[in-house]
CSV table of C-alpha atoms and ligand atoms in Angstrom, one decimal:
chain,number,residue,atom,x,y,z
A,1,MET,CA,-98.8,-56.8,-45.6
A,2,PRO,CA,-100.6,-54.1,-43.7
A,3,ASP,CA,-102.2,-55.1,-40.4
A,4,ARG,CA,-105.8,-56.0,-41.1
A,5,PRO,CA,-107.9,-54.1,-38.5
A,6,ALA,CA,-107.5,-50.3,-38.3
A,7,PRO,CA,-106.7,-49.0,-34.8
A,8,ARG,CA,-110.2,-47.2,-34.8
A,9,LEU,CA,-111.7,-50.6,-33.9
A,10,GLY,CA,-112.7,-51.1,-30.3
A,11,ARG,CA,-110.1,-52.5,-27.8
A,12,ALA,CA,-112.2,-55.6,-27.3
A,13,THR,CA,-111.8,-56.2,-31.0
A,14,LEU,CA,-108.2,-55.3,-31.2
A,15,ALA,CA,-107.4,-57.7,-28.3
A,16,ILE,CA,-108.6,-60.5,-30.6
A,17,HIS,CA,-107.9,-59.4,-34.1
A,18,GLY,CA,-105.2,-56.6,-33.8
A,19,ALA,CA,-102.2,-57.2,-36.2
A,20,ARG,CA,-103.6,-60.5,-37.5
A,21,GLU,CA,-102.9,-61.2,-41.2
A,22,ALA,CA,-105.7,-62.0,-43.6
A,23,HIS,CA,-106.9,-65.6,-43.3
A,24,ALA,CA,-107.4,-67.9,-46.3
A,25,PRO,CA,-109.7,-70.9,-46.5
A,26,GLY,CA,-108.1,-73.8,-44.7
A,27,ASP,CA,-106.0,-71.6,-42.3
A,28,ALA,CA,-106.3,-72.3,-38.6
A,29,VAL,CA,-108.5,-69.8,-36.7
A,30,VAL,CA,-106.0,-69.7,-33.8
A,31,GLU,CA,-102.5,-68.4,-34.9
A,32,PRO,CA,-100.0,-71.2,-34.7
A,33,LEU,CA,-97.2,-71.4,-32.2
A,34,VAL,CA,-93.8,-71.3,-33.9
A,35,GLN,CA,-91.7,-72.8,-31.2
A,36,SER,CA,-88.3,-72.4,-32.9
A,37,VAL,CA,-85.4,-70.4,-31.7
A,38,ASN,CA,-83.9,-69.8,-35.1
A,39,HIS,CA,-85.2,-69.4,-38.6
A,40,LEU,CA,-83.8,-69.9,-42.1
A,41,GLN,CA,-81.7,-67.0,-43.3
A,42,ALA,CA,-81.4,-65.6,-46.8
A,43,LEU,CA,-78.0,-66.0,-48.5
A,44,GLY,CA,-75.8,-63.1,-49.0
A,45,THR,CA,-77.3,-60.7,-46.5
A,46,GLY,CA,-77.5,-60.0,-42.8
A,47,GLU,CA,-80.9,-58.5,-43.1
A,48,GLY,CA,-83.9,-60.2,-41.7
A,49,LEU,CA,-82.2,-62.4,-39.3
A,50,ARG,CA,-84.8,-64.0,-37.0
A,51,TYR,CA,-83.8,-65.2,-33.5
A,52,THR,CA,-85.9,-65.5,-30.4
A,53,ARG,CA,-83.6,-63.3,-28.3
A,54,TYR,CA,-84.0,-60.5,-30.9
A,55,GLY,CA,-87.7,-60.3,-30.1
A,56,ASN,CA,-88.8,-61.0,-33.7
A,57,THR,CA,-90.3,-64.4,-33.7
A,58,PRO,CA,-93.6,-64.6,-35.5
A,59,ASN,CA,-95.6,-64.9,-32.2
A,60,ALA,CA,-93.7,-62.0,-30.5
A,61,GLU,CA,-94.1,-59.7,-33.6
A,62,ARG,CA,-97.8,-60.2,-33.9
A,63,VAL,CA,-98.5,-59.7,-30.1
A,64,GLN,CA,-96.2,-56.7,-29.8
A,65,ARG,CA,-98.1,-55.0,-32.7
A,66,ARG,CA,-101.4,-56.0,-31.0
A,67,ILE,CA,-100.4,-54.5,-27.6
A,68,ALA,CA,-99.2,-51.3,-29.3
A,69,MET,CA,-102.6,-50.8,-30.8
A,70,LEU,CA,-104.2,-51.4,-27.3
A,71,GLU,CA,-101.8,-48.9,-25.7
A,72,GLY,CA,-102.1,-46.3,-28.5
A,73,ALA,CA,-98.3,-46.6,-28.9
A,74,GLU,CA,-96.1,-46.6,-31.9
A,75,ARG,CA,-94.4,-49.8,-30.9
A,76,SER,CA,-94.4,-52.3,-28.0
A,77,LEU,CA,-91.8,-54.7,-26.9
A,78,LEU,CA,-92.4,-57.9,-24.8
A,79,LEU,CA,-89.8,-58.9,-22.2
A,80,SER,CA,-89.6,-61.9,-20.1
A,81,SER,CA,-91.1,-60.2,-16.8
A,82,GLY,CA,-92.4,-56.9,-15.7
A,83,MET,CA,-89.0,-56.4,-13.8
A,84,GLY,CA,-87.2,-57.2,-17.1
A,85,ALA,CA,-89.4,-54.6,-18.8
A,86,THR,CA,-88.7,-51.9,-16.0
A,87,ALA,CA,-84.9,-52.6,-16.1
A,88,CYS,CA,-84.5,-52.5,-19.9
A,89,ALA,CA,-86.9,-49.5,-20.4
A,90,LEU,CA,-84.8,-47.4,-17.9
A,91,PHE,CA,-81.4,-48.6,-18.9
A,92,ALA,CA,-82.3,-47.5,-22.4
A,93,LEU,CA,-82.7,-43.9,-20.9
A,94,LEU,CA,-80.2,-43.5,-18.1
A,95,GLU,CA,-76.4,-43.4,-18.1
A,96,PRO,CA,-74.0,-43.1,-15.1
A,97,GLY,CA,-74.3,-39.6,-13.7
A,98,ASP,CA,-77.9,-39.2,-14.7
A,99,HIS,CA,-80.7,-38.4,-12.3
A,100,LEU,CA,-84.1,-40.1,-11.9
A,101,VAL,CA,-87.1,-38.7,-10.2
A,102,SER,CA,-89.4,-41.4,-8.9
A,103,SER,CA,-92.7,-41.6,-7.1
A,104,ARG,CA,-92.3,-43.0,-3.6
A,105,TYR,CA,-95.2,-45.2,-4.2
A,106,ILE,CA,-93.8,-47.9,-6.4
A,107,TYR,CA,-93.7,-51.7,-6.6
A,108,GLY,CA,-91.3,-53.2,-4.2
A,109,GLY,CA,-89.2,-54.9,-6.9
A,110,THR,CA,-88.9,-51.6,-8.8
A,111,HIS,CA,-87.7,-49.9,-5.5
A,112,ARG,CA,-85.1,-52.6,-5.0
A,113,LEU,CA,-83.9,-52.2,-8.7
A,114,PHE,CA,-83.4,-48.5,-8.2
A,115,PHE,CA,-81.6,-48.6,-4.9
A,116,GLU,CA,-79.6,-51.9,-5.3
A,117,GLU,CA,-78.7,-51.6,-8.9
A,118,PHE,CA,-79.2,-48.2,-10.4
A,119,VAL,CA,-77.3,-46.4,-7.5
A,120,ARG,CA,-74.5,-48.9,-7.8
A,121,VAL,CA,-73.9,-47.7,-11.5
A,122,GLY,CA,-74.0,-44.1,-10.6
A,123,ILE,CA,-77.5,-43.1,-11.3
A,124,THR,CA,-78.9,-40.8,-8.6
A,125,ILE,CA,-82.5,-41.0,-7.5
A,126,THR,CA,-84.8,-38.7,-5.7
A,127,LEU,CA,-88.1,-40.2,-4.3
A,128,VAL,CA,-91.1,-37.7,-4.3
A,129,ASP,CA,-94.7,-37.6,-3.3
A,130,PRO,CA,-96.4,-38.0,-6.7
A,131,PHE,CA,-99.5,-36.1,-5.4
A,132,ASP,CA,-97.3,-33.0,-4.8
A,133,GLN,CA,-96.7,-31.4,-8.3
A,134,ALA,CA,-94.5,-28.7,-6.7
A,135,ALA,CA,-92.3,-31.5,-5.1
A,136,ILE,CA,-91.9,-33.1,-8.5
A,137,ALA,CA,-90.9,-29.8,-10.1
A,138,ALA,CA,-88.5,-28.9,-7.3
A,139,ALA,CA,-86.7,-32.4,-7.6
A,140,ILE,CA,-85.8,-31.8,-11.3
A,141,ARG,CA,-82.1,-31.1,-11.9
A,142,PRO,CA,-80.1,-30.4,-15.1
A,143,GLU,CA,-79.1,-34.0,-15.2
A,144,THR,CA,-82.7,-35.5,-14.6
A,145,LYS,CA,-83.5,-37.8,-17.5
A,146,VAL,CA,-86.5,-39.7,-16.3
A,147,ILE,CA,-89.7,-39.2,-14.2
A,148,PHE,CA,-91.1,-42.5,-13.1
A,149,LEU,CA,-94.6,-42.9,-11.9
A,150,GLU,CA,-96.9,-45.8,-11.0
A,151,SER,CA,-100.6,-45.6,-11.2
A,152,PRO,CA,-103.0,-46.8,-9.8
A,153,VAL,CA,-100.9,-47.1,-6.6
A,154,ASN,CA,-100.4,-50.4,-4.7
A,155,PRO,CA,-102.2,-51.2,-2.4
A,156,THR,CA,-104.3,-48.0,-1.5
A,157,CYS,CA,-105.6,-47.7,-5.1
A,158,ARG,CA,-104.8,-44.0,-5.2
A,159,VAL,CA,-105.0,-42.7,-8.8
A,160,LEU,CA,-102.5,-40.2,-10.1
A,161,ASP,CA,-103.4,-37.4,-12.6
A,162,ILE,CA,-100.3,-37.8,-14.8
A,163,ARG,CA,-101.2,-35.0,-17.1
A,164,PRO,CA,-99.4,-32.1,-15.2
A,165,THR,CA,-96.4,-34.3,-14.8
A,166,ALA,CA,-96.4,-35.1,-18.5
A,167,ALA,CA,-96.5,-31.4,-19.3
A,168,LEU,CA,-93.6,-30.7,-16.9
A,169,ALA,CA,-91.5,-33.5,-18.2
A,170,THR,CA,-92.1,-32.6,-21.8
A,171,ALA,CA,-91.2,-28.9,-21.1
A,172,HIS,CA,-87.9,-30.1,-19.6
A,173,GLY,CA,-87.0,-32.6,-22.2
A,174,ILE,CA,-87.5,-35.4,-19.6
A,175,THR,CA,-89.0,-38.8,-20.4
A,176,LEU,CA,-92.1,-39.6,-18.3
A,177,VAL,CA,-92.3,-43.4,-17.7
A,178,VAL,CA,-95.5,-44.8,-16.2
A,179,ASP,CA,-96.0,-48.3,-14.8
A,180,SER,CA,-99.8,-48.8,-15.5
A,181,THR,CA,-99.9,-52.5,-14.5
A,182,PHE,CA,-102.8,-52.1,-12.1
A,183,ALA,CA,-105.2,-50.7,-14.8
A,184,SER,CA,-104.4,-52.5,-18.1
A,185,PRO,CA,-105.0,-50.6,-21.4
A,186,ILE,CA,-108.7,-51.2,-21.1
A,187,ASN,CA,-108.9,-48.8,-18.1
A,188,PHE,CA,-105.9,-46.5,-18.6
A,189,ARG,CA,-103.5,-45.6,-21.5
A,190,PRO,CA,-100.8,-43.2,-20.1
A,191,ILE,CA,-99.5,-42.4,-23.6
A,192,GLU,CA,-102.9,-40.8,-24.5
A,193,GLN,CA,-102.4,-38.6,-21.5
A,194,GLY,CA,-98.9,-37.3,-22.3
A,195,ALA,CA,-96.7,-40.0,-21.0
A,196,HIS,CA,-93.7,-41.1,-23.3
A,197,VAL,CA,-93.3,-44.6,-22.2
A,198,THR,CA,-95.7,-47.2,-20.6
A,199,ILE,CA,-94.5,-50.4,-18.7
A,200,GLU,CA,-96.8,-53.1,-17.7
A,201,SER,CA,-96.3,-56.4,-16.0
A,202,ALA,CA,-98.1,-58.6,-18.6
A,203,THR,CA,-98.1,-61.3,-15.8
A,204,LYS,CA,-101.1,-59.5,-14.4
A,205,TYR,CA,-104.2,-58.4,-16.5
A,206,LEU,CA,-102.7,-58.7,-19.9
A,207,ASN,CA,-102.3,-62.4,-19.5
A,208,GLY,CA,-104.8,-62.8,-16.7
A,209,HIS,CA,-104.7,-66.5,-16.0
A,210,HIS,CA,-101.9,-66.8,-13.3
A,211,ASP,CA,-99.6,-68.9,-15.7
A,212,VAL,CA,-97.3,-66.6,-17.6
A,213,LEU,CA,-94.7,-64.2,-16.5
A,214,MET,CA,-94.0,-61.4,-18.9
A,215,GLY,CA,-93.6,-57.6,-19.3
A,216,VAL,CA,-94.1,-55.0,-22.0
A,217,VAL,CA,-92.7,-51.6,-22.8
A,218,SER,CA,-94.5,-49.2,-25.1
A,219,GLY,CA,-93.3,-45.9,-26.7
A,220,THR,CA,-92.0,-44.4,-29.9
A,221,SER,CA,-90.5,-46.8,-32.6
A,222,ALA,CA,-87.0,-45.0,-32.1
A,223,TYR,CA,-87.2,-45.6,-28.3
A,224,ILE,CA,-88.4,-49.2,-28.5
A,225,GLU,CA,-85.4,-49.9,-30.7
A,226,ARG,CA,-83.1,-48.8,-28.0
A,227,VAL,CA,-85.0,-51.0,-25.4
A,228,LEU,CA,-84.7,-53.9,-27.9
A,229,GLN,CA,-80.9,-53.5,-27.9
A,230,LYS,CA,-80.9,-53.8,-24.0
A,231,GLU,CA,-83.3,-56.8,-24.1
A,232,MET,CA,-81.0,-58.6,-26.6
A,233,LEU,CA,-77.8,-57.9,-24.6
A,234,TRP,CA,-79.3,-58.7,-21.2
A,235,GLY,CA,-81.2,-61.8,-22.6
A,236,GLN,CA,-84.7,-60.6,-21.4
A,237,THR,CA,-86.7,-61.9,-24.3
A,238,PRO,CA,-89.6,-64.3,-23.6
A,239,ASP,CA,-90.0,-67.7,-25.2
A,240,PRO,CA,-92.6,-68.2,-28.1
A,241,PHE,CA,-94.7,-70.6,-25.9
A,242,ALA,CA,-95.2,-68.0,-23.3
A,243,VAL,CA,-96.1,-65.4,-26.0
A,244,TRP,CA,-98.5,-67.7,-27.4
A,245,LEU,CA,-100.1,-68.2,-24.0
A,246,LEU,CA,-100.2,-64.4,-23.6
A,247,GLU,CA,-101.9,-64.0,-27.0
A,248,ARG,CA,-104.6,-66.5,-25.7
A,249,GLY,CA,-105.0,-64.6,-22.6
A,250,LEU,CA,-105.2,-61.2,-24.3
A,251,LYS,CA,-108.2,-62.3,-26.4
A,252,THR,CA,-110.5,-61.9,-23.4
A,253,LEU,CA,-108.7,-58.8,-21.8
A,254,ALA,CA,-111.7,-56.5,-22.3
A,255,VAL,CA,-114.3,-58.8,-20.9
A,256,ARG,CA,-112.1,-59.9,-18.0
A,257,VAL,CA,-111.2,-56.3,-17.0
A,258,GLU,CA,-114.8,-55.0,-17.4
A,259,ARG,CA,-116.1,-57.8,-15.1
A,260,SER,CA,-113.3,-57.3,-12.6
A,261,ASN,CA,-114.1,-53.5,-12.6
A,262,ALA,CA,-117.8,-54.3,-11.9
A,263,SER,CA,-117.2,-56.9,-9.2
A,264,ALA,CA,-114.7,-54.8,-7.4
A,265,LEU,CA,-117.0,-51.9,-7.3
A,266,ALA,CA,-120.0,-54.0,-6.1
A,267,ILE,CA,-117.7,-55.4,-3.3
A,268,ALA,CA,-116.4,-51.9,-2.4
A,269,GLU,CA,-120.0,-50.7,-2.1
A,270,TRP,CA,-121.0,-53.7,0.0
A,271,ALA,CA,-118.1,-53.4,2.3
A,272,SER,CA,-118.7,-49.6,2.9
A,273,THR,CA,-121.8,-50.4,4.7
A,274,HIS,CA,-120.5,-53.3,6.7
A,275,PRO,CA,-119.3,-52.5,10.3
A,276,ALA,CA,-116.5,-55.0,10.2
A,277,PHE,CA,-114.5,-52.7,7.9
A,278,ARG,CA,-113.1,-49.4,9.1
A,279,ARG,CA,-112.2,-48.2,5.5
A,280,VAL,CA,-112.6,-49.3,1.9
A,281,HIS,CA,-110.1,-48.2,-0.7
A,282,HIS,CA,-111.5,-48.2,-4.2
A,283,PRO,CA,-111.5,-45.3,-6.7
A,284,GLY,CA,-115.1,-46.0,-7.7
A,285,LEU,CA,-116.5,-44.8,-4.4
A,286,PRO,CA,-117.3,-41.2,-4.2
A,287,THR,CA,-115.6,-41.1,-0.8
A,288,HIS,CA,-112.2,-42.1,-2.3
A,289,PRO,CA,-109.7,-39.2,-2.5
A,290,ASP,CA,-109.1,-39.6,-6.1
A,291,HIS,CA,-112.6,-40.4,-7.3
A,292,ALA,CA,-112.8,-37.2,-9.5
A,293,VAL,CA,-109.4,-37.8,-11.0
A,294,ALA,CA,-110.2,-41.5,-11.7
A,295,LYS,CA,-113.5,-40.5,-13.4
A,296,ALA,CA,-111.7,-38.0,-15.5
A,297,THR,CA,-108.7,-40.1,-16.6
A,298,LEU,CA,-109.7,-43.8,-16.4
A,299,ASP,CA,-112.1,-45.8,-18.5
A,300,GLY,CA,-112.8,-48.1,-15.5
A,301,PHE,CA,-112.1,-47.9,-11.8
A,302,GLY,CA,-110.2,-51.2,-11.7
A,303,GLY,CA,-110.4,-54.6,-10.2
A,304,MET,CA,-108.2,-53.9,-7.2
A,305,LEU,CA,-109.6,-53.1,-3.8
A,306,GLY,CA,-108.2,-52.4,-0.3
A,307,LEU,CA,-110.4,-53.4,2.8
A,308,GLU,CA,-109.2,-52.4,6.3
A,309,LEU,CA,-110.6,-54.6,9.0
A,310,ALA,CA,-111.7,-52.6,12.2
A,311,GLY,CA,-110.2,-55.4,14.3
A,312,GLY,CA,-106.7,-54.9,12.8
A,313,GLY,CA,-104.1,-57.7,12.6
A,314,PRO,CA,-105.9,-60.3,14.7
A,315,ALA,CA,-109.1,-59.7,12.8
A,316,ALA,CA,-107.2,-60.2,9.5
A,317,ASP,CA,-105.7,-63.5,10.7
A,318,ARG,CA,-109.2,-64.9,11.6
A,319,PHE,CA,-110.8,-63.5,8.4
A,320,LEU,CA,-108.2,-65.0,6.2
A,321,GLN,CA,-108.3,-68.4,7.8
A,322,ARG,CA,-112.1,-68.6,7.2
A,323,LEU,CA,-112.0,-67.6,3.5
A,324,GLN,CA,-112.9,-70.5,1.3
A,325,LEU,CA,-113.3,-69.2,-2.4
A,326,VAL,CA,-110.9,-66.2,-2.2
A,327,THR,CA,-107.3,-67.4,-2.4
A,328,HIS,CA,-104.5,-66.2,-0.3
A,329,ALA,CA,-101.7,-65.5,-2.8
A,330,PRO,CA,-99.5,-62.7,-4.1
A,331,SER,CA,-99.8,-61.1,-7.5
A,332,LEU,CA,-103.0,-59.8,-9.2
A,333,GLY,CA,-105.0,-59.3,-12.3
A,334,GLY,CA,-106.1,-62.9,-13.0
A,335,VAL,CA,-109.3,-64.9,-13.3
A,336,ASP,CA,-109.0,-66.0,-9.5
A,337,THR,CA,-109.9,-63.6,-6.8
A,338,LEU,CA,-106.8,-63.2,-4.5
A,339,VAL,CA,-106.1,-61.6,-1.2
A,340,SER,CA,-102.8,-60.5,0.2
A,341,GLU,CA,-101.6,-58.6,3.3
A,342,PRO,CA,-99.1,-55.8,2.6
A,343,ARG,CA,-97.7,-56.2,6.2
A,344,PHE,CA,-96.3,-59.6,5.1
A,345,THR,CA,-95.7,-58.8,1.4
A,346,SER,CA,-94.9,-55.6,-0.3
A,347,HIS,CA,-94.5,-53.6,2.9
A,348,SER,CA,-92.9,-56.2,5.3
A,349,LYS,CA,-89.7,-54.2,5.7
A,350,MET,CA,-91.5,-51.4,7.4
A,351,THR,CA,-92.8,-51.3,11.1
A,352,SER,CA,-96.5,-51.3,12.0
A,353,GLU,CA,-96.3,-47.7,12.8
A,354,GLU,CA,-94.6,-46.8,9.5
A,355,ARG,CA,-97.1,-48.6,7.5
A,356,ALA,CA,-100.0,-46.9,9.4
A,357,ALA,CA,-98.4,-43.6,8.6
A,358,ILE,CA,-98.7,-44.2,4.9
A,359,GLY,CA,-102.2,-45.5,5.1
A,360,ILE,CA,-101.7,-49.2,5.3
A,361,PRO,CA,-102.4,-50.1,9.0
A,362,ASP,CA,-102.3,-53.8,10.1
A,363,GLY,CA,-105.7,-55.3,9.2
A,364,PHE,CA,-105.4,-53.9,5.7
A,365,LEU,CA,-106.1,-56.5,3.0
A,366,ARG,CA,-105.5,-56.1,-0.7
A,367,PHE,CA,-107.9,-57.9,-3.0
A,368,SER,CA,-107.6,-58.5,-6.8
A,369,ILE,CA,-111.1,-59.3,-7.8
A,370,GLY,CA,-111.4,-62.1,-10.3
A,371,LEU,CA,-114.2,-63.5,-12.5
A,372,GLU,CA,-116.2,-65.6,-10.0
A,373,ALA,CA,-119.9,-64.9,-9.6
A,374,ILE,CA,-120.2,-61.7,-7.5
A,375,ASP,CA,-122.8,-63.4,-5.1
A,376,ASP,CA,-120.4,-66.1,-4.4
A,377,LEU,CA,-117.6,-63.7,-3.7
A,378,ILE,CA,-119.8,-61.6,-1.2
A,379,ALA,CA,-121.0,-64.8,0.4
A,380,ASP,CA,-117.5,-66.0,1.0
A,381,LEU,CA,-116.5,-62.6,2.5
A,382,THR,CA,-119.6,-62.5,4.7
A,383,GLN,CA,-119.2,-66.0,6.1
A,384,ALA,CA,-115.4,-65.3,6.9
A,385,LEU,CA,-116.6,-62.3,9.0
A,386,ALA,CA,-119.1,-64.4,11.0
B,1,LIG,C1,-96.0,-57.4,-10.6
B,1,LIG,C2,-95.6,-56.0,-10.8
B,1,LIG,C3,-94.4,-55.7,-11.4
B,1,LIG,C4,-93.4,-56.7,-11.7
B,1,LIG,O1,-93.8,-57.6,-12.7
B,1,LIG,P1,-93.2,-59.2,-12.9
B,1,LIG,O2,-94.1,-59.6,-14.0
B,1,LIG,O3,-93.6,-59.9,-11.5
B,1,LIG,O4,-91.8,-59.1,-13.0
B,1,LIG,C5,-94.1,-54.3,-11.7
B,1,LIG,N1,-94.9,-53.4,-11.4
B,1,LIG,C6,-96.1,-53.7,-10.8
B,1,LIG,C7,-97.1,-52.5,-10.5
B,1,LIG,C8,-96.5,-54.9,-10.5
B,1,LIG,O5,-97.6,-55.1,-9.9
C-alpha cells in the first residue's frame, strides 16, 4: 500500500502522519506497539523474514519511512544510538587502506571512534579545519572515500556551508557524510544541500524527551541497504518499544524545534546586553561569524547557545550552583533546558589554554534550550547571576 501523505506536505504534518497507512473505522489513532522479536514466516520461501535485528519490525519500518520524508532522503535506517549510526554508516563506506577526511570539530565520541577503532583496522584519517575549503581540497588523496562534517558545531554553534564541500566530494566520487544532530531536519537537511549521507543522534531533537537512545542514517536506498548489513551483523538495531517512543516524540518535532529556536534567540539577545557575559554564541545574532551562512542554509537558528561568563571558571561555578530551573546535565535537544560545561565534558582532555585557543575559554557554558516559558528561563538565569 502506498504511503498516505505525499512528501509535499509540511514537515510538521509529516512528523505526525508520514508513512501512516490509511485508517479504517475502529482502528486505534495511535499506531500500535508490536513488541515481538520474531514474526510468522510464509512456508516454502526465505523472502519476507521479519526479525527485530533486521530493522524491519512494523514500528521500525514506519518510523524509518517517516524520517526519510523529513530528511528528503530515499531511505533512512534507525540504529540503537547515534554512535551506532556513525559507526555503521562509515563502516559501510570504508575498507582497510581507505582514507577519511574529517572536520576537526566533531563530537567527542566520534573522534574516539575514528582514532581508537578506525585507525586500528587500517583506515587513515586527516583532520581539517572545515571552514578552510582549500585545506579540505588539499587533504584529498586517491584513496579518500569519505569526507565527514558535523554542523552546527558543538559547542560554539558555528555553522558550516556544506555546499562547496558537497560539490568537491561529488567531483571526486567521494561520499560526503554530515552529522546534523544539532539542527534536526526541521532546521537543516544536508541532503537537500548536496550531502550524500546524513547522520543524527535521535536521542536528541528527534525524540526530544531525554528518555530514548537512538540514531538514524539517511541516504540512497542502495547505500542504506549496505548500512543495514552492518547493523544486522554488529547488532545495532533498536528495540520496538524504543522505536514506538521515538514515534511519539517525533509527532511534536516541529513545534518543539520552533519553540527552542525562538527561546534560544531570545536568551541570546538578552545575554548580549548583559555585562556578566563576555560573549554570546548563537548563529541567530548578527554578530555571530556564521550568521549569513546560517540565514542562507538553515530554516531555523537552533536551540543551542553558548554563553561565556566574563568572570571565567569561578563565575561559572557560582552561576551553576545558583540555577534552579535550568538543569546541569549532559546531552541536548529535549524538553528540559540543560546546561553543561565543555571544560568538564566534551573538552575535558584539553588544557585551559588549548580550549581557549579554539574559542572555548573556562567560563564557557553550553545551553540546550527546552520548552519552559521564556520569562521563567530568563528569570532563572538572572537570579543566578545576582
Ligand atoms: C550525542 C551526539 C552523538 C552520539 O549520539 P548517541 O545517541 O549519544 O550515541 C553524535 N553526534 C552528535 C553531534 C551528538 O550530539
